[in-house]
């Protein structure tokens, strides 16, 4: 495989020791009766609660009810009855609201672990028992009036990738609910130096969507002591349909995490921000997770020898192509979209999932709300038994319907290849990167002026339309942009590094496609060179708000950059055809100097003609500006849309490592 994303694999190494077990897999496991209803799980009403699970290989199933999410003896125990299509069911005509429960299946004469069903919508502490929930009672005030911020085209989206805990944990965040969903719902927060922090900061930056790292119930953080316990990104799923308990003010009461998650979404919406959830259906935290307590082996892929296959690098991979796994994924995201009013989903290692499932997910979500945005990592980590041609990898992006993938092509063209942290990219003067950057500028679509033979990873355009490209230079994986620039340019001064940083994101934010920003880049976020901080302490991961004041000029630049993109639809063209028609590169005869025009009032822009000149050279560079009466709005240091000065055509000199933006009316 040309491109392995092993960094994410490293996040999962801690489960490997318990994941590689021989497996009792039946060759007939794909032939189990399929249940087509949509009522699996636990359905509460004051009069009765219905319990329904799919367990076609079970010979008996027990339900136990408890007063709490942990400890204590069962209050009641019941046997479920076998129904049609592999379903077991039980109706209890009592009001069971807020009671906790477990199921236990007997398979091949053995009782498996007591666990919540895979459909559980509420759980107790650490997710070991389900809770019978009255979802309406978890709604915050005015939830029915919650309104999503307006959105026209997918290419208008600007994503801010954030870990719930990172935003608020720092002592200087000024946020009361540190590390919690509610911390993201606090407004008017300031650091001791008076700098605006938290939600108000994100809002003022001008992004349109907050993308939350896994915030469903994951396994690794002990919810009984989250402050004292380990930090984790959360790529180790436990209960897919439940919010993570360590982010709630009370992880014991199953209602609280639901209510607080909704409160967070509601507050973000009120503040003009849409919300995206990072979802991780490609593997489970380990193979003792809930799936295997109900239908052992079924939900996973296997090698020819019967062992768990491992395209995720995490010891197992799920089997989206199997009917009940596919249905599970569809129902799960639709549930999040409807119950939590979510606006988008980011699929971790989407390249593990099959194309048919991803398109079915897209269709189901867009039936709920056509503005929901779906994207994912178009790669896997290791080999999968499912043919790559059938999977949602980047090269198959054009077969995906209304689904985007991350562009590692532009990312690594800008800053250097991911596999060698010391390697340089276009912004630090590396030769041979221009075509990879140009590939990203056109949003990974077909464009006659891109030489695809010279692109770093993709030798052909993979996006049918520009919305299918996530344009970015860094995310939670690998070093922060600032750290990477420092490591790969050890002799550069801080001033030179800041120029590279600004140039990097100026490329991203003037490129076609969907723009994506790793939280904190706007204040030169550092993780002190830790590339894989999945379980590093808060001191490494948290946003240090002191940097916002220290690098105020950088923050102001990013804010202006985002405003420039938002004010000018030419940077957000919605179709490949429009890009080919309006975006023309100029041959600069210099492989570290990219120049292009977006002409003809593209996409209704009030600027007739826009010139973008990207100087990756570490020296000042001449450029022959075409004839015209240009206005300069970006000079590498600052951005001023009202224009700094008039510039006539002819030879101009760009400073080292800088981006110029000019326009003609
Ligand atoms: Ca958890």
XYZ file of C-alpha atoms and ligand atoms in Angstrom:
666
model
C 0.000 0.000 0.000
C 1.362 3.344 -1.013
C 0.105 5.221 1.971
C -0.260 3.794 5.450
C -1.596 5.943 8.208
C 0.256 4.189 10.973
C 0.038 7.089 13.338
C -3.571 6.314 14.081
C -2.621 2.694 14.464
C -0.326 3.678 17.266
C -3.288 5.085 19.102
C -4.676 1.622 19.339
C -1.619 -0.369 20.280
C -2.684 -0.657 23.862
C -5.536 -2.928 22.884
C -3.474 -5.266 20.752
C -2.452 -7.491 23.573
C -6.010 -8.442 24.296
C -7.274 -8.362 20.750
C -5.479 -11.108 18.906
C -7.350 -14.182 19.971
C -8.326 -17.159 17.905
C -11.938 -16.973 17.037
C -14.861 -19.290 16.831
C -16.053 -18.163 13.469
C -18.730 -19.946 11.556
C -18.477 -19.986 7.786
C -22.225 -19.603 7.814
C -22.085 -16.397 9.799
C -23.130 -14.346 6.792
C -26.248 -16.442 6.393
C -27.992 -15.601 9.636
C -31.580 -14.418 9.315
C -31.676 -10.659 8.889
C -34.016 -8.467 10.881
C -35.354 -5.571 8.857
C -37.181 -3.685 11.605
C -35.828 -0.502 13.118
C -36.855 -1.122 16.723
C -33.922 -3.091 18.072
C -32.752 -2.026 21.504
C -34.809 -0.691 24.382
C -37.978 1.312 23.888
C -39.480 3.014 26.914
C -42.956 4.330 27.617
C -44.558 4.929 31.022
C -46.735 1.856 30.509
C -44.123 -0.596 29.277
C -40.578 -1.094 28.127
C -39.787 -3.325 25.152
C -36.407 -5.058 24.976
C -35.395 -6.422 21.592
C -32.036 -7.708 20.439
C -30.694 -9.598 17.448
C -28.866 -12.745 18.568
C -29.519 -15.512 16.031
C -26.971 -17.932 17.496
C -28.100 -17.602 21.113
C -29.922 -20.436 22.832
C -31.105 -18.259 25.723
C -31.003 -14.563 26.636
C -31.417 -13.039 30.092
C -32.200 -9.468 31.099
C -31.271 -8.101 34.512
C -32.481 -4.812 35.951
C -30.444 -2.807 38.443
C -30.891 0.340 40.493
C -27.522 1.759 39.430
C -24.981 1.598 36.629
C -22.539 -0.353 38.761
C -22.649 -2.566 41.855
C -25.645 -3.967 43.703
C -27.708 -7.055 43.066
C -30.175 -7.355 40.204
C -33.645 -6.109 41.109
C -35.271 -8.338 38.531
C -34.191 -11.041 36.126
C -36.151 -12.117 33.051
C -35.735 -14.491 30.140
C -36.272 -13.119 26.652
C -38.354 -15.034 24.138
C -37.094 -16.048 20.725
C -39.006 -14.360 17.924
C -38.567 -14.251 14.137
C -35.400 -13.373 12.191
C -32.928 -14.000 14.991
C -34.630 -11.547 17.340
C -35.183 -12.085 21.059
C -37.715 -9.919 22.846
C -39.320 -9.086 26.156
C -41.962 -6.583 27.220
C -42.208 -5.504 30.847
C -45.407 -3.666 31.722
C -43.922 -1.415 34.402
C -42.449 2.066 34.293
C -38.734 1.237 34.159
C -37.524 4.787 33.504
C -33.942 5.309 34.727
C -33.420 1.676 35.673
C -30.158 0.105 34.561
C -29.979 -3.189 32.701
C -27.760 -5.820 31.172
C -28.323 -8.570 28.663
C -26.590 -11.904 28.796
C -26.631 -14.408 25.964
C -25.978 -18.116 26.073
C -24.052 -19.245 23.021
C -22.906 -22.811 22.468
C -23.790 -23.664 26.038
C -21.783 -20.806 27.568
C -23.059 -17.640 29.214
C -21.246 -14.603 27.803
C -20.614 -11.297 29.597
C -23.382 -9.116 30.990
C -23.476 -6.071 28.748
C -25.745 -3.336 27.433
C -27.171 -4.059 23.993
C -25.251 -2.625 21.061
C -28.151 -0.206 20.496
C -28.061 1.229 24.030
C -28.916 4.935 24.090
C -28.060 5.523 27.716
C -25.560 3.815 30.000
C -24.204 4.032 33.526
C -20.686 4.857 34.549
C -18.022 3.389 32.271
C -20.713 2.029 29.975
C -21.044 -1.389 31.578
C -24.821 -1.297 32.008
C -27.504 0.243 29.832
C -30.152 2.584 31.219
C -33.822 2.724 30.285
C -34.153 6.285 29.110
C -36.996 8.690 28.509
C -35.203 10.690 25.842
C -37.677 13.564 25.870
C -36.786 14.211 29.492
C -33.134 14.764 28.532
C -33.928 17.682 26.225
C -32.627 21.048 27.377
C -35.057 23.945 27.464
C -36.169 25.151 24.017
C -34.594 22.087 22.355
C -37.558 21.853 20.011
C -36.734 25.369 18.813
C -33.089 24.510 18.121
C -32.201 25.785 14.675
C -29.175 24.926 12.590
C -27.155 27.847 11.243
C -27.754 28.479 7.539
C -25.653 26.638 4.976
C -25.763 26.934 1.204
C -23.047 24.803 -0.399
C -20.803 22.159 1.151
C -17.836 24.150 -0.179
C -18.821 27.010 2.139
C -17.934 24.841 5.133
C -14.946 25.742 7.319
C -14.190 23.032 9.873
C -12.513 23.494 13.272
C -11.262 20.133 14.593
C -11.435 20.042 18.362
C -11.107 17.624 21.281
C -13.715 18.448 23.931
C -11.174 18.368 26.720
C -8.450 20.356 24.948
C -10.557 23.502 24.725
C -11.012 24.077 28.422
C -8.531 22.111 30.525
C -5.837 24.748 30.667
C -5.712 26.765 33.902
C -5.821 29.900 31.734
C -8.982 28.943 29.792
C -11.256 30.883 32.130
C -13.787 28.103 31.551
C -15.638 26.683 34.531
C -16.589 23.230 33.254
C -13.094 22.085 32.391
C -12.927 19.059 30.132
C -16.700 18.838 29.812
C -19.319 19.182 27.103
C -20.615 22.144 29.090
C -17.209 23.808 28.828
C -17.909 24.169 25.126
C -21.260 25.770 25.953
C -19.815 28.597 28.059
C -19.750 32.083 26.646
C -17.993 35.269 27.781
C -14.955 33.345 28.997
C -11.565 35.008 29.157
C -8.019 34.097 30.113
C -6.312 36.015 32.940
C -4.702 38.310 30.355
C -8.155 39.295 29.116
C -8.056 37.261 25.913
C -11.340 35.808 24.698
C -11.336 31.999 25.039
C -13.522 28.954 24.418
C -16.705 29.143 22.400
C -16.497 32.915 21.903
C -13.004 32.447 20.503
C -14.172 29.846 17.989
C -17.097 32.024 17.021
C -14.946 35.100 16.511
C -12.519 33.126 14.382
C -15.313 32.705 11.837
C -15.326 28.943 11.223
C -18.677 27.372 10.359
C -18.416 23.889 11.895
C -16.906 22.461 15.078
C -15.717 18.901 14.492
C -15.478 17.030 17.774
C -13.013 14.205 18.191
C -14.768 11.022 19.378
C -17.385 12.042 21.905
C -19.426 8.853 21.941
C -18.760 6.506 24.851
C -15.216 5.204 24.558
C -13.382 2.769 26.746
C -10.053 4.128 27.845
C -10.774 6.879 30.360
C -12.046 5.719 33.746
C -15.189 7.802 34.155
C -15.128 7.443 37.935
C -12.026 9.631 38.084
C -11.681 11.558 34.821
C -9.657 14.427 36.250
C -7.084 12.135 37.793
C -7.265 9.616 35.021
C -5.577 9.317 31.692
C -6.314 11.525 28.729
C -7.380 9.904 25.517
C -8.419 11.005 22.051
C -11.198 8.415 22.230
C -10.593 6.173 19.216
C -11.600 3.067 21.180
C -15.368 2.753 20.873
C -17.500 1.101 23.524
C -21.131 2.261 23.229
C -21.683 3.849 19.848
C -25.006 5.526 20.557
C -24.159 7.152 23.870
C -22.103 10.271 24.689
C -18.824 9.802 26.565
C -19.276 9.880 30.330
C -16.003 11.565 31.307
C -17.190 14.700 29.485
C -20.356 14.867 31.614
C -20.597 16.545 34.999
C -22.124 13.310 36.312
C -21.081 10.090 34.553
C -23.218 7.910 36.855
C -26.666 9.200 35.914
C -27.217 8.107 32.329
C -29.411 11.134 31.631
C -26.782 13.757 32.358
C -24.331 13.089 29.541
C -27.213 13.104 27.052
C -28.651 16.363 28.340
C -25.252 18.061 28.439
C -24.297 16.919 24.956
C -27.557 18.360 23.660
C -26.976 21.562 25.589
C -23.578 21.863 23.917
C -25.038 21.365 20.437
C -27.837 23.819 21.157
C -25.410 26.487 22.370
C -23.110 26.008 19.396
C -26.078 26.333 17.058
C -27.240 29.474 18.844
C -23.772 30.883 18.250
C -23.839 30.170 14.541
C -21.755 27.007 14.610
C -22.708 23.615 13.228
C -21.499 20.432 14.915
C -19.753 17.398 13.455
C -19.076 14.145 15.329
C -16.013 12.002 14.649
C -17.368 8.443 14.397
C -15.300 5.279 14.633
C -17.296 2.317 13.347
C -14.218 0.711 11.791
C -13.192 -1.174 14.918
C -14.172 -1.679 18.545
C -11.997 -1.024 21.574
C -11.292 -4.722 21.767
C -12.985 -7.936 20.723
C -14.719 -8.426 24.040
C -16.838 -5.364 23.232
C -20.599 -5.554 23.008
C -20.849 -6.891 19.437
C -19.256 -10.180 20.414
C -21.490 -10.628 23.450
C -24.501 -10.930 21.159
C -23.365 -12.526 17.892
C -19.754 -13.629 18.332
C -17.643 -12.960 15.280
C -20.446 -11.699 13.059
C -19.745 -7.964 13.087
C -16.059 -8.312 12.214
C -13.988 -9.303 9.222
C -11.679 -12.282 9.428
C -8.650 -13.666 7.698
C -8.869 -16.862 5.698
C -7.509 -18.620 8.776
C -10.390 -17.335 10.899
C -8.481 -14.747 12.952
C -9.572 -11.157 13.222
C -8.292 -9.167 10.286
C -6.685 -5.859 11.086
C -6.978 -3.153 8.431
C -7.311 -0.634 11.264
C -4.096 -1.471 13.106
C -6.219 -1.760 16.231
C -6.532 -5.524 16.350
C -9.901 -5.869 14.637
C -11.964 -4.385 11.835
C -15.701 -4.354 11.518
C -17.561 -5.742 8.506
C -19.704 -2.934 7.121
C -20.653 -5.096 4.145
C -22.599 -7.513 6.362
C -26.286 -6.683 6.426
C -26.710 -6.193 10.157
C -23.489 -4.194 10.550
C -24.487 -1.976 7.653
C -27.920 -1.465 9.141
C -26.340 -0.787 12.527
C -24.111 1.973 11.168
C -26.963 3.584 9.265
C -29.297 3.541 12.266
C -26.575 4.829 14.550
C -25.692 7.942 12.544
C -29.339 8.666 11.782
C -30.048 8.456 15.511
C -27.275 10.964 16.278
C -28.477 13.261 13.512
C -32.073 13.234 14.732
C -31.758 12.976 18.499
C -28.724 15.272 18.889
C -29.363 17.550 15.887
C -25.881 16.887 14.520
C -24.799 18.488 11.267
C -22.023 16.230 10.081
C -20.009 13.077 10.559
C -16.306 12.433 10.123
C -15.597 8.747 9.536
C -12.396 7.482 11.048
C -10.526 5.158 8.650
C -13.410 5.334 6.219
C -11.272 3.338 3.799
C -12.106 0.274 5.902
C -15.813 0.597 5.123
C -17.372 -0.548 1.865
C -18.608 1.987 -0.669
C -22.149 0.612 -0.701
C -22.523 1.130 3.035
C -21.114 4.650 2.933
C -23.506 5.574 0.126
C -26.417 4.048 2.038
C -25.382 6.126 5.062
C -25.213 9.230 2.889
C -28.689 8.576 1.474
C -30.187 7.949 4.924
C -28.601 11.039 6.480
C -29.486 13.298 3.593
C -33.076 12.134 3.853
C -33.019 13.499 7.400
C -31.272 16.708 6.360
C -29.677 17.353 2.944
C -27.176 19.797 4.483
C -25.475 17.165 6.666
C -21.807 16.960 5.727
C -20.043 13.584 5.575
C -16.336 13.012 5.174
C -13.657 10.623 6.249
C -10.156 9.327 6.082
C -9.928 7.698 2.663
C -7.430 5.115 3.750
C -6.903 2.065 5.919
C -3.846 1.140 7.944
C -3.328 -2.496 6.972
C -4.648 -5.046 4.527
C -8.301 -5.956 4.592
C -9.946 -9.110 3.303
C -12.440 -6.850 1.527
C -11.152 -5.839 -1.898
C -9.904 -2.248 -1.965
C -11.992 -1.586 -5.067
C -15.063 -2.066 -2.903
C -13.898 0.173 -0.073
C -14.273 3.928 0.513
C -10.619 4.769 -0.055
C -9.521 8.071 -1.526
C -9.019 6.815 -5.077
C -12.678 5.696 -5.063
C -13.955 9.070 -3.853
C -15.770 9.766 -7.112
C -17.897 6.653 -6.457
C -19.010 8.104 -3.134
C -22.173 10.146 -3.152
C -21.964 13.438 -1.235
C -19.026 12.225 0.825
C -15.641 13.958 1.082
C -12.186 12.646 1.927
C -9.098 14.253 3.405
C -6.474 15.382 0.911
C -3.110 14.154 2.106
C -1.850 15.317 -1.296
C -2.145 19.021 -0.509
C -1.362 18.506 3.180
C 2.000 16.917 2.519
C 2.703 19.062 -0.527
C 2.507 22.097 1.734
C 4.486 20.896 4.745
C 6.362 17.764 3.613
C 5.668 14.032 3.661
C 4.096 12.480 6.755
C 6.532 9.588 6.884
C 9.591 11.790 7.449
C 8.984 14.476 10.029
C 12.187 16.270 9.034
C 11.220 16.590 5.393
C 10.257 20.001 4.064
C 7.341 21.074 1.935
C 6.428 23.845 -0.462
C 6.256 26.462 2.304
C 9.770 25.700 3.473
C 11.332 25.852 0.044
C 11.347 22.168 -0.910
C 11.470 21.616 -4.662
C 9.059 19.354 -6.483
C 6.001 20.105 -4.357
C 4.214 22.582 -6.613
C 2.029 20.090 -8.486
C 0.819 18.531 -5.237
C -0.149 21.991 -4.014
C -1.812 22.810 -7.356
C -3.693 19.509 -7.123
C -5.126 20.802 -3.853
C -5.768 24.317 -5.137
C -8.203 22.927 -7.719
C -9.899 20.761 -5.083
C -8.533 17.433 -6.408
C -10.739 17.602 -9.518
C -9.662 17.253 -13.137
C -7.906 20.414 -14.311
C -5.989 20.704 -17.582
C -3.091 22.630 -16.023
C -2.210 20.136 -13.298
C 0.488 17.627 -14.211
C -0.770 14.578 -12.336
C 2.440 12.637 -12.962
C 4.192 15.001 -10.539
C 1.681 14.865 -7.666
C 3.101 13.239 -4.531
C 0.488 10.532 -3.939
C -2.342 10.679 -6.468
C -1.543 10.304 -10.118
C -5.082 11.155 -11.134
C -7.775 13.478 -9.828
C -9.964 11.641 -7.357
C -12.720 14.146 -6.625
C -15.669 14.427 -8.981
C -16.662 17.709 -7.377
C -14.707 20.078 -5.122
C -16.840 19.438 -2.021
C -15.285 15.964 -1.946
C -11.919 17.382 -0.890
C -11.019 18.295 2.663
C -8.233 20.817 2.254
C -5.923 20.963 5.273
C -2.361 21.041 6.438
C -2.639 19.442 9.883
C -5.061 17.695 12.234
C -4.928 15.881 15.588
C -2.698 13.191 14.075
C 1.030 13.858 13.798
C 2.768 17.039 14.890
C 0.925 20.325 15.043
C 1.733 22.523 12.070
C 3.913 24.737 14.240
C 5.878 21.819 15.699
C 6.318 20.242 12.289
C 7.661 23.457 10.806
C 10.102 23.805 13.701
C 11.321 20.214 13.440
C 11.760 20.312 9.679
C 13.380 23.765 9.639
C 15.735 23.640 12.619
C 17.751 26.667 11.566
C 14.782 28.927 10.776
C 14.037 31.857 13.071
C 10.663 32.224 14.751
C 9.832 35.035 12.321
C 10.637 32.768 9.375
C 8.563 29.948 10.838
C 5.604 32.278 11.259
C 5.877 33.207 7.590
C 5.787 29.509 6.666
C 2.823 28.952 8.937
C 0.863 31.804 7.405
C 1.732 30.724 3.890
C 0.627 27.159 4.683
C -2.861 28.077 5.739
C -3.190 30.828 3.153
C -2.813 28.049 0.593
C -5.492 25.991 2.374
C -7.938 28.862 2.747
C -7.636 30.108 -0.831
C -7.922 26.575 -2.257
C -11.091 25.067 -3.657
C -12.754 22.338 -1.612
C -13.723 22.344 2.053
C -11.323 24.121 4.413
C -10.280 22.444 7.650
C -8.343 23.833 10.600
C -6.834 21.952 13.530
C -7.886 23.749 16.725
C -5.190 26.078 17.998
C -3.315 26.470 14.719
C -4.506 30.045 14.853
C -2.263 30.593 17.878
C 0.629 28.396 16.779
C -0.435 25.436 18.882
C 2.377 23.270 20.140
C 2.399 19.781 21.628
C 6.112 20.138 22.333
C 6.974 17.883 19.427
C 4.771 14.981 20.542
C 3.499 13.556 17.264
C 1.027 11.053 18.630
C -0.555 12.618 21.694
C -3.485 10.184 21.930
C -2.843 9.544 25.599
C -0.447 12.344 26.485
C -1.356 14.394 29.532
C -3.423 17.554 29.325
C -0.233 19.583 29.585
C 0.628 18.428 26.056
C -2.846 18.419 24.553
C -4.703 21.362 26.058
C -4.975 24.669 24.244
C -2.688 27.160 25.986
C -4.617 30.418 25.767
C -1.516 32.398 26.678
C -0.361 31.843 23.115
C -3.282 33.793 21.739
C -2.016 37.025 23.264
C 1.603 36.123 22.608
C 0.917 35.535 18.906
C -1.929 37.993 18.495
C -0.696 39.011 15.076
C -0.961 35.366 13.914
C -4.464 35.023 15.317
C -5.509 38.248 13.591
C -4.077 36.934 10.337
C -6.017 33.661 10.564
C -9.194 35.529 11.385
C -8.734 37.790 8.362
C -7.907 34.785 6.208
C -11.117 33.018 7.172
C -13.078 36.234 6.583
C -11.482 36.553 3.136
C -12.667 33.065 2.229
C -16.140 33.704 3.566
C -16.529 37.040 1.802
C -15.333 35.714 -1.548
C -17.247 32.879 -3.168
C -14.518 32.559 -5.804
C -12.562 30.520 -3.247
C -15.556 28.237 -2.717
C -16.687 27.247 -6.189
C -19.315 24.496 -6.001
C -18.514 22.588 -9.185
C -15.516 21.138 -10.978
C -16.731 22.645 -14.217
C -16.764 26.124 -12.683
C -13.215 25.631 -11.404
C -11.964 24.554 -14.822
C -13.666 27.547 -16.390
C -12.505 30.250 -13.983
C -9.228 29.118 -12.392
C -6.125 29.474 -14.562
C -2.537 28.915 -13.517
C 0.246 31.157 -14.800
C 3.517 29.524 -15.778
C 6.050 31.199 -13.469
C 9.067 29.155 -14.682
C 9.872 28.733 -10.979
C 8.913 25.506 -9.226
C 8.626 27.276 -5.868
C 6.369 30.026 -7.153
C 2.734 29.216 -7.869
C 0.486 31.868 -9.394
C -3.098 31.601 -10.539
C -6.047 33.770 -11.404
C -9.675 33.230 -10.605
C -11.447 35.328 -13.205
C -14.883 36.220 -14.495
C -16.501 37.093 -11.153
C -16.293 33.398 -10.333
C -19.222 31.974 -8.376
C -20.766 35.453 -8.223
C -17.754 37.100 -6.601
C -17.716 40.914 -6.648
C -14.017 40.775 -7.487
C -13.822 40.293 -11.244
C -10.339 38.902 -11.251
C -8.329 37.548 -8.330
C -4.602 36.842 -8.441
C -3.032 34.505 -5.904
C 0.745 34.287 -5.840
C 2.392 31.779 -3.512
C 6.101 32.196 -2.989
C 7.573 29.070 -1.421
C 11.100 30.310 -1.993
C 13.036 31.279 1.109
C 14.299 34.295 -0.817
C 12.448 37.237 -2.338
C 11.235 36.429 -5.816
C 10.237 38.444 -8.872
C 6.916 37.917 -10.572
C 5.584 39.475 -13.741
C 2.122 40.666 -12.757
C -0.187 40.780 -15.810
C -1.352 44.194 -16.976
C -4.187 45.666 -14.996
C -5.156 47.879 -12.130
C -4.686 45.552 -9.196
C -5.434 46.115 -5.543
C -3.275 44.301 -2.987
C -5.176 42.640 -0.122
C -2.645 40.142 1.240
C 1.110 40.551 1.364
C 2.218 37.605 3.490
C 2.106 39.611 6.703
C -1.435 40.900 6.903
C -4.734 40.730 5.073
C -6.819 43.819 4.400
C -9.808 43.269 2.162
C -10.285 47.020 1.780
C -6.917 46.925 0.044
C -3.541 48.162 1.133
C -2.517 49.810 -2.090
C -2.869 49.884 -5.852
C -0.414 47.842 -7.900
C 0.012 48.150 -11.629
C 0.980 45.268 -13.850
C 4.662 44.640 -14.397
C 7.465 43.198 -12.326
C 6.754 42.941 -8.628
C 8.915 41.437 -5.918
C 7.428 39.022 -3.419
C 9.132 38.694 -0.057
C 10.531 35.302 0.905
C 7.884 32.751 2.003
C 4.799 34.824 1.339
C 1.346 34.741 -0.207
C 0.009 37.673 -2.208
C -3.644 38.134 -3.011
C -4.667 40.920 -5.407
C -7.873 41.712 -7.229
C -9.287 43.734 -10.070
C -12.799 45.083 -10.019
Ca -16.430 5.994 28.445
